[in-house]
Short mmCIF file of C-alpha atoms in Angstrom, two decimals:
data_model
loop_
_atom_site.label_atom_id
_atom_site.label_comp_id
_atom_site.label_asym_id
_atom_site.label_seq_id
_atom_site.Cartn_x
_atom_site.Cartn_y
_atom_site.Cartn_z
CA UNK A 1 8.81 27.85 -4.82
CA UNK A 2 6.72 26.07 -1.99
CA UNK A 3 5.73 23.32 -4.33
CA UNK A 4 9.45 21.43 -3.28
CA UNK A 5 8.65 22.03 0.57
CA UNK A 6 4.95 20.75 0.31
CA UNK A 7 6.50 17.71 -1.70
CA UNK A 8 9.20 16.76 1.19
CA UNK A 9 6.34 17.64 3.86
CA UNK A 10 4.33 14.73 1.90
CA UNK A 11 7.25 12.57 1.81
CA UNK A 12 7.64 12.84 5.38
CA UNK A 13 4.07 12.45 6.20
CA UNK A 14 4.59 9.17 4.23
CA UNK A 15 7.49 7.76 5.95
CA UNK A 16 6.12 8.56 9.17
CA UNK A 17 3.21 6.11 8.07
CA UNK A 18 5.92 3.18 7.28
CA UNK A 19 6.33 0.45 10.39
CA UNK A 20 10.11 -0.11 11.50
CA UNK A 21 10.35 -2.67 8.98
CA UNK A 22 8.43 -0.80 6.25
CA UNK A 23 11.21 1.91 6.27
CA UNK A 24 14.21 -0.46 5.94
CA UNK A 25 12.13 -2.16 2.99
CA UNK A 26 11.80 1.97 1.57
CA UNK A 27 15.51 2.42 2.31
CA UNK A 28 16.78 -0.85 0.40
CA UNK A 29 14.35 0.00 -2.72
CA UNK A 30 16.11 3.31 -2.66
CA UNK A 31 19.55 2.61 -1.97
CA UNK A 32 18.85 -0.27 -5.14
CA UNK A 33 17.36 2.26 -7.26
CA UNK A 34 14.10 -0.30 -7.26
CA UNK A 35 10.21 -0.03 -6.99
CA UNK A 36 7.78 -2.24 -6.40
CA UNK A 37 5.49 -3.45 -9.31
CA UNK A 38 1.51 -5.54 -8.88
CA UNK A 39 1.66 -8.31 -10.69
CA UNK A 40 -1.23 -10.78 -11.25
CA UNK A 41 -4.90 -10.70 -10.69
CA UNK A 42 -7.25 -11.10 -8.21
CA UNK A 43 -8.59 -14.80 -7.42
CA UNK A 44 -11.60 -14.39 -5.77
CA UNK A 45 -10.34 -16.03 -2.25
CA UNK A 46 -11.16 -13.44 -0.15
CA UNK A 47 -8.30 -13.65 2.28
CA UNK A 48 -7.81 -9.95 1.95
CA UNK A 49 -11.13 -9.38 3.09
CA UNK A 50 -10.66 -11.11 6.34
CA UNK A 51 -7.36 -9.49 7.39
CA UNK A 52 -7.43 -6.13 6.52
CA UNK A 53 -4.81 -3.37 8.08
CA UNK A 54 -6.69 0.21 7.27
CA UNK A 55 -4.95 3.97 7.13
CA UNK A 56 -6.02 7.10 8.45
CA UNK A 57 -4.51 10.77 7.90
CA UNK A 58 -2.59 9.80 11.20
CA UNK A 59 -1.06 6.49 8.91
CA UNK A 60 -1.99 3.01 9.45
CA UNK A 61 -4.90 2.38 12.42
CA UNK A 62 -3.11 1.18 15.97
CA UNK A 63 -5.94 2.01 18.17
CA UNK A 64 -9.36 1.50 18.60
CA UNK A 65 -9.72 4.88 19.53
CA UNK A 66 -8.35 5.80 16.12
CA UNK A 67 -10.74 3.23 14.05
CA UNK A 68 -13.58 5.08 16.42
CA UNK A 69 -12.22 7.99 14.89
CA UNK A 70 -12.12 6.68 11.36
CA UNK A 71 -15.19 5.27 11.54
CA UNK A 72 -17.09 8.89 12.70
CA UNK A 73 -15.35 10.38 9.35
CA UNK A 74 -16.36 7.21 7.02
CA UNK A 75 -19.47 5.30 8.76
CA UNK A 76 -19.25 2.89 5.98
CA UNK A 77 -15.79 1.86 7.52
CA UNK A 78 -18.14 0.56 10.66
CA UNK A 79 -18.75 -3.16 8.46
CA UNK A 80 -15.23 -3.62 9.47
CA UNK A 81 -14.77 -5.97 13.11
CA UNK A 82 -11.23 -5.63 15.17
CA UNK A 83 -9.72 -8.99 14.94
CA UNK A 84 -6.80 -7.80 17.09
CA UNK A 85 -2.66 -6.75 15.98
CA UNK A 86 -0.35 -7.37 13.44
CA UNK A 87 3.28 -7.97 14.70
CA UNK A 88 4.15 -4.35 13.64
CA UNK A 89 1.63 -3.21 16.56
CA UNK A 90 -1.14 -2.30 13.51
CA UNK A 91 -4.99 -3.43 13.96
CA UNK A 92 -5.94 -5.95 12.06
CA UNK A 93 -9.67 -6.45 10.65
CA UNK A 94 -11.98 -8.13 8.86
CA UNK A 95 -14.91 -6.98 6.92
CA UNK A 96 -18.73 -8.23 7.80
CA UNK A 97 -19.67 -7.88 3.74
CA UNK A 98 -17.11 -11.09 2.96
CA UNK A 99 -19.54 -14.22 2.28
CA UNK A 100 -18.15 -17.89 3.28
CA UNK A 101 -17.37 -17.86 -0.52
CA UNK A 102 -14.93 -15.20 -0.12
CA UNK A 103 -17.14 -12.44 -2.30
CA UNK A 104 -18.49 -9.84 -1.22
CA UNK A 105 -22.43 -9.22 -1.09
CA UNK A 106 -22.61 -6.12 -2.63
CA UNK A 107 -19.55 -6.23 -4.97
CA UNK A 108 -20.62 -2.65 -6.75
CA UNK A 109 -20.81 -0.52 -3.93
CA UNK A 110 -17.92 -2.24 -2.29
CA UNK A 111 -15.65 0.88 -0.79
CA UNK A 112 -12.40 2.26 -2.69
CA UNK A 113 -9.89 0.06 -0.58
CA UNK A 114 -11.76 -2.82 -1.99
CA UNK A 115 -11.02 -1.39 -5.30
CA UNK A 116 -7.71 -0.54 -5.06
CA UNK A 117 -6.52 -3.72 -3.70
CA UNK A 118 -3.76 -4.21 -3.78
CA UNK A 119 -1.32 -1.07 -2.62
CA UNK A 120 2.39 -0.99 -2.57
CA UNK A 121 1.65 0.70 0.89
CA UNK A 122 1.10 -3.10 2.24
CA UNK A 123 4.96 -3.74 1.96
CA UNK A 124 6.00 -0.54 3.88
CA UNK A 125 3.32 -0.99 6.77
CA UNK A 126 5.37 -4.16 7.16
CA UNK A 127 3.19 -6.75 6.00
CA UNK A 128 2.10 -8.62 2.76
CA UNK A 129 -0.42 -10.07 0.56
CA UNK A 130 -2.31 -13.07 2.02
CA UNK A 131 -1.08 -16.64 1.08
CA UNK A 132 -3.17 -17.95 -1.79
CA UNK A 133 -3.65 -14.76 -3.33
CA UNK A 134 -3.40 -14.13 -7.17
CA UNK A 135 -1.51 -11.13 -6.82
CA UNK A 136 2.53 -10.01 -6.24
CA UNK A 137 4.84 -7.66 -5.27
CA UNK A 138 7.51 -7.45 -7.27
CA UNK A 139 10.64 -5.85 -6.83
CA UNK A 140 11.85 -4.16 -10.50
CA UNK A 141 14.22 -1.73 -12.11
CA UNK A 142 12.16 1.36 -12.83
CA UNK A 143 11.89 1.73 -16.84
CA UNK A 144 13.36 4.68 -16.46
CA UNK A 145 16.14 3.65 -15.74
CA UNK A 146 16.15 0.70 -17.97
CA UNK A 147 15.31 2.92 -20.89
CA UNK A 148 18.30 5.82 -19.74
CA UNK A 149 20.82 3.06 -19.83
CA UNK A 150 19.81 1.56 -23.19
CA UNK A 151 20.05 5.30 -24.97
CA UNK A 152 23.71 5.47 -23.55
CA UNK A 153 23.99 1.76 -24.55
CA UNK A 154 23.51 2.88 -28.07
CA UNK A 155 25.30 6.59 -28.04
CA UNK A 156 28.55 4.05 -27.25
CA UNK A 157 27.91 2.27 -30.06
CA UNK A 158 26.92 5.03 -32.50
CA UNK A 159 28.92 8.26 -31.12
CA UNK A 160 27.90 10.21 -33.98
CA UNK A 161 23.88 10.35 -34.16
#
């Protein structure tokens, strides 16, 4: 029984992480019965690397004092530099590991927002992927849903299976 109120507690925790425009964007998916989909593959530009918005348990960083904060929990997050705000009111930052080549100079032990580049999160905090990257966010009918209306596609056609 307190699995549903821990679930709608998370929810909540992750709409209060959305910018202004990052909950209309969540509304319209839902109100379209749409999610968002990665498409692509990474290019090896680097532009993600050099504007960077990071999250915290608090949502995504607005203060120095809260990157201070972040950065006394994770030291590794101190290769990141404060390159100033977003125009949601989010810092914005890029990373000291990025070569001129756009790689970065130790690619294996690169941290797990490296790896999970990109996140679906990007388009609720309000902003985007970087021009000239490989990847997309796509907006898609779930399959789900796609699938549910195909099996009452057929039961039309075939009332008796």
């Amino acid at each position: 029984e307190q699995a549903k109120p821990i679930l709608q507690e998370n929810r909540i925790e992750k709409l209060r992480s959305y910018s202004l425009q990052g909950l209309v964007r969540w509304i319209f998916l839902k109100l379209r019965k749409k999610e968002l989909m990665i498409e692509g593959s990474c290019n090896g530009c680097g532009k993600c690397c050099n504007k960077i918005n990071l999250n915290s348990s608090k949502g995504w960083v607005r203060t120095e004092e809260e990157f201070q904060r972040v950065c006394s929990l994770y030291p590794k997050y101190e290769r990141f530099n404060v390159l100033g705000k977003d125009s949601q009111g989010f810092l914005q930052f890029s990373c000291s590991w990025v070569t001129k080549e756009g790689l970065c100079k130790d690619y294996q032990k690169r941290l797990e927002i490296c790896k999970r580049f990109p996140s679906k999160s990007l388009h609720f905090c309000g902003g985007g992927l970087p021009q000239g990257c490989g990847y997309s966010i796509a907006t898609v009918t779930p399959f789900s849903k796609v699938l549910e209306k195909e099996v009452k596609n057929c039961e039309k056609e075939d009332p008796g299976s």
